[in-house]
Coordinates of C-alpha atoms in Angstrom, one line a residue:
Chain L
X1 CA 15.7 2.5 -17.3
X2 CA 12.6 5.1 -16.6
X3 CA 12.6 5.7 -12.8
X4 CA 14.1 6.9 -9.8
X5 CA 17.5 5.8 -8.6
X6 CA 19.9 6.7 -5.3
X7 CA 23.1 5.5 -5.3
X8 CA 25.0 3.8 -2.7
X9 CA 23.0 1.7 -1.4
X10 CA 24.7 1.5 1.4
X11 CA 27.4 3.7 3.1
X12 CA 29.5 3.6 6.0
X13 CA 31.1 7.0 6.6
X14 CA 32.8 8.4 10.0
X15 CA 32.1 11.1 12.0
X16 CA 32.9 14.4 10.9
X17 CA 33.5 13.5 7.1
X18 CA 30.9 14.8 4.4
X19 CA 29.7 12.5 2.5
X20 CA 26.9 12.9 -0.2
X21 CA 23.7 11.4 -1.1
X22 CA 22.6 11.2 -4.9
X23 CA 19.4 11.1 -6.2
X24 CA 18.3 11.2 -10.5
X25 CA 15.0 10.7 -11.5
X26 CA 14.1 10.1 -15.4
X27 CA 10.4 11.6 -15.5
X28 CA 11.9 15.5 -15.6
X29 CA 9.2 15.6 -12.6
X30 CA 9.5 19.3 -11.4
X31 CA 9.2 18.4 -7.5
X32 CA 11.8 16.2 -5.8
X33 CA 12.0 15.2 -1.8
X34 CA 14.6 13.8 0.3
X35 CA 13.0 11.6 3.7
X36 CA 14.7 9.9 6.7
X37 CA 13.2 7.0 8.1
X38 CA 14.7 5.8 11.9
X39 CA 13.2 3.3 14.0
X40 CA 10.5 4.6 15.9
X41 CA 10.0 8.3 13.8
X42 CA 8.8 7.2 10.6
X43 CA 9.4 8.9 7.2
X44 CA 10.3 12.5 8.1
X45 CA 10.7 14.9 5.5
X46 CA 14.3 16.7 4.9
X47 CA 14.1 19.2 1.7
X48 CA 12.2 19.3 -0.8
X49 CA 12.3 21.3 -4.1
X50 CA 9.7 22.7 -6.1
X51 CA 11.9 22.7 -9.4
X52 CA 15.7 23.2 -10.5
X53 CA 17.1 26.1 -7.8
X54 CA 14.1 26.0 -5.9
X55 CA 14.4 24.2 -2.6
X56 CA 13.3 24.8 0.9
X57 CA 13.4 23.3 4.2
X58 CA 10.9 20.1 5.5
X59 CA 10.4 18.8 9.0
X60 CA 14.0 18.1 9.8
X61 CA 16.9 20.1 8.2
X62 CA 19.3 20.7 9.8
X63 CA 22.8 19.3 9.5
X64 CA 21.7 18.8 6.0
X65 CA 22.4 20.7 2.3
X66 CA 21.0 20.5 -1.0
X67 CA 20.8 21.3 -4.2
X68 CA 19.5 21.2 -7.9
X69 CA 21.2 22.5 -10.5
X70 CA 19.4 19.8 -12.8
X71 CA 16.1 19.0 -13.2
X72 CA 16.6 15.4 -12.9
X73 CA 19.4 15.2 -9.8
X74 CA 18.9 16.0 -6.0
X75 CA 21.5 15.8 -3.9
X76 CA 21.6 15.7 -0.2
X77 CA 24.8 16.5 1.3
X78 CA 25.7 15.7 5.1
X79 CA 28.7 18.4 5.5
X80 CA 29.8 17.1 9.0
X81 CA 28.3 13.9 9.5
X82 CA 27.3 12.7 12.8
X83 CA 26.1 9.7 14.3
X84 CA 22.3 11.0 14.9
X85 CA 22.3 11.1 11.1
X86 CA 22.9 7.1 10.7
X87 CA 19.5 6.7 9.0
X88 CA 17.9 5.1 6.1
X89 CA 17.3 8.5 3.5
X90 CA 14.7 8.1 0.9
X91 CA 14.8 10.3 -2.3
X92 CA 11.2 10.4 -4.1
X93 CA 9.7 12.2 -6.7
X94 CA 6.6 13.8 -8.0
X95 CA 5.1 15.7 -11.1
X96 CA 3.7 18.5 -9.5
X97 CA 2.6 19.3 -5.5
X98 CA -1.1 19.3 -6.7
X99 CA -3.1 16.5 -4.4
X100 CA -3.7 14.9 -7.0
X101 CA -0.3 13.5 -8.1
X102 CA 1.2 10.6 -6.6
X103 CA 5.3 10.9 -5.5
X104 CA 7.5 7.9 -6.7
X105 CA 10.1 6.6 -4.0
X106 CA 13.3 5.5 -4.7
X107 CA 15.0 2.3 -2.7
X108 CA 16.9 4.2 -0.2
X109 CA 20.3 4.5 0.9
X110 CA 21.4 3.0 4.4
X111 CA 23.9 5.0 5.9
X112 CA 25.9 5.0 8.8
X113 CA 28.1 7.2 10.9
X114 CA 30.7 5.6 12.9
Chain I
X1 CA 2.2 16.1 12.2
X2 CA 0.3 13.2 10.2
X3 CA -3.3 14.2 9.7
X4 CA -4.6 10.3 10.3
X5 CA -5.4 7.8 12.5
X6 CA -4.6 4.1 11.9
X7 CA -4.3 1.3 14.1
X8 CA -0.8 0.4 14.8
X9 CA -1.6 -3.6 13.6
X10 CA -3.1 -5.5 11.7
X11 CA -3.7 -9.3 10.9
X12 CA -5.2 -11.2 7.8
X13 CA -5.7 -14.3 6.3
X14 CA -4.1 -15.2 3.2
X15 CA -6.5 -15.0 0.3
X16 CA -8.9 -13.1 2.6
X17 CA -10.0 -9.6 2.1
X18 CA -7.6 -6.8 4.2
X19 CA -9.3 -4.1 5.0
X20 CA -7.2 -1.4 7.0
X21 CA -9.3 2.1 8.0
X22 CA -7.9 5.3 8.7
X23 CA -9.6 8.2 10.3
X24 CA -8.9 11.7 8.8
X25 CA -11.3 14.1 10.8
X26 CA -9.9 17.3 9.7
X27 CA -9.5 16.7 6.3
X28 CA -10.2 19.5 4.0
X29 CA -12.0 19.7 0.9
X30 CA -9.4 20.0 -1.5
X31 CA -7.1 17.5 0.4
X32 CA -6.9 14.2 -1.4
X33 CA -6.2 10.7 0.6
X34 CA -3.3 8.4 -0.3
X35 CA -2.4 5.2 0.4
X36 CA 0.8 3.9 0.4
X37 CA 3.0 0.7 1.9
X38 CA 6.4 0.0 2.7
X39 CA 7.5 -3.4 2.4
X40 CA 10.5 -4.8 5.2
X41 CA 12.7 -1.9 4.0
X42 CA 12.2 -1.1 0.5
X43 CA 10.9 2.2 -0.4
X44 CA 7.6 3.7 0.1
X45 CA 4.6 2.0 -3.1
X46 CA 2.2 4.1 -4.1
X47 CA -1.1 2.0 -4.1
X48 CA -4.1 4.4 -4.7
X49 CA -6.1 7.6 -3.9
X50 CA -9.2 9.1 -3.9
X51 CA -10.6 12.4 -3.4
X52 CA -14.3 11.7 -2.8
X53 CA -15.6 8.9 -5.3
X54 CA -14.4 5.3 -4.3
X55 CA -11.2 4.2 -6.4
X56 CA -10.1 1.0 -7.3
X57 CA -7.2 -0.1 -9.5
X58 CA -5.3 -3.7 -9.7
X59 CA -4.1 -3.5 -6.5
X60 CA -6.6 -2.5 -3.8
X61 CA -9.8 -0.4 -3.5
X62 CA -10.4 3.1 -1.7
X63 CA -14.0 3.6 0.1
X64 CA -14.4 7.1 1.3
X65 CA -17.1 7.9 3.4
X66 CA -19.8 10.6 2.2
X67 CA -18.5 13.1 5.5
X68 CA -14.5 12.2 3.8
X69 CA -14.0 12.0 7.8
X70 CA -12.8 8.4 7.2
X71 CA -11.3 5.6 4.5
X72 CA -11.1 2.4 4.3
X73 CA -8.6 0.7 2.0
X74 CA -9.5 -3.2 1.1
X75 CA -7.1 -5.7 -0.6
X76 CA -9.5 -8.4 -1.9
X77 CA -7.4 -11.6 -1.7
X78 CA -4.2 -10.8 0.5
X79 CA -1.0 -12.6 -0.2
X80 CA 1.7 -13.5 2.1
X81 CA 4.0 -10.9 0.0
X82 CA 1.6 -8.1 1.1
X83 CA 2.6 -8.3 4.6
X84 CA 4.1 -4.4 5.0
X85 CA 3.9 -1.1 7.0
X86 CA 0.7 0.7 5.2
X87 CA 0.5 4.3 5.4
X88 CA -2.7 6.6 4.9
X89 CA -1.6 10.2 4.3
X90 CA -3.8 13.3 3.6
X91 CA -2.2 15.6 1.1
X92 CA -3.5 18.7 0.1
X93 CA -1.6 21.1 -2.5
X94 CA 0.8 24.0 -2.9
X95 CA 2.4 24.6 0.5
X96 CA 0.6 21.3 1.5
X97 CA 1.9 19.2 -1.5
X98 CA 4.0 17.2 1.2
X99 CA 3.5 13.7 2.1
X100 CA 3.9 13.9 5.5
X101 CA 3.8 10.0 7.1
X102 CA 2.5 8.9 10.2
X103 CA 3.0 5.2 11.9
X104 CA 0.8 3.3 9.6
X105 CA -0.9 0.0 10.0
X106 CA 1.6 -3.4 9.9
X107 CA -0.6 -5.3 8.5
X108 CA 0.7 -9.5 8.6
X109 CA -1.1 -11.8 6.4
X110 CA -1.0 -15.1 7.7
X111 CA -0.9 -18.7 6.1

């Protein structure tokens, strides 16, 4: 199905561990974003990148990895998990950063560090 | 930081226009205004946006005023299953291509 898909859903992980994040999108949309949302903060913007090996930092990197060696997949990668990173992460998409170009979100994955 | 303004809550009647503003003083001209909503904890839904003309598609309408300093978006007949967080972002291009989100409007419509 045409869209944008994370995977898990849901994620229970302990602290220290590395765990990963996927993300694949079916538009071949060049621009690709990875948000947190916490109680309180909002949607705050992780990575982003522009198009395949292109990425670069957002409001709230660190602890945090990515990459894109496909057009289509984004991962975000927590290498040493802690507990300030339980979080619901958003993955979203969009064809281009021109204003005029709406991003699609996925559903999210809840995680959480124990 | 979010470039808006928008009232933290909001209430409705079902089957009653909603009309959430936002206040975006230092938009600039090639900055375009989006609305979006997040419903309990699904993902962010794009709804519309506008650059100066008013918008409307099949879910809700975009009025901009002339000065672009403020919008107002308007579901005509709200239904209980548009009871969500709405966002109004500002998003301009190149390096600000982001959508950066503030708090948004809760917006409850009521039976």
């Amino acid at each position: 199905d045409a869209g944008i898909t994370q995977s898990p859903r849901y994620k229970i992980t302990e602290t220290g561990r590395q765990v990963t994040l996927m993300c694949h999108q079916t538009w071949s949309h060049s621009y690709m974003f990875w948000y947190r949302q916490d109680l309180g903060h909002g949607l705050r913007l992780i990575y982003y990148s522009a198009a395949a090996d292109i990425t670069d930092k957002g409001e709230v990197p660190d602890g945090y990895v990515v990459s894109r060696s496909k057009t289509e997949n984004f991962p975000l990668t927590l290498e040493s998990a802690t507990r300030s990173q339980t979080s619901v992460y958003f993955c979203a998409s969009s064809e281009s950063r021109l204003g005029n170009t709406e991003a699609f979100f996925g559903q999210g994955t809840r995680l959480t560090v124990v | 930081d979010a470039k808006t303004t928008q009232p933290p809550s909001m209430d409705c009647a079902e089957g009653r226009a909603a009309n959430l503003p936002c206040n975006h003083s230092t938009i600039s001209g090639n900055e375009y205004v989006y609305w979006y909503r997040q419903i309990h904890s699904q993902g962010p839904q794009y709804i519309i946006h506008g650059l100066k003309n008013n918008e409307t598609n099949e879910m809700a309408s975009l009025i901009i005023t002339e000065d672009r300093k403020s919008s107002t978006l308007i579901l005509p007949h709200a239904t209980l299953r548009d009871t969500a967080v709405y966002y109004c972002i500002v998003r301009g291009g190149g390096s600000q291509g982001n959508l950066i989100f503030g708090k948004g409007t809760k917006l409850s419509v009521k039976p």
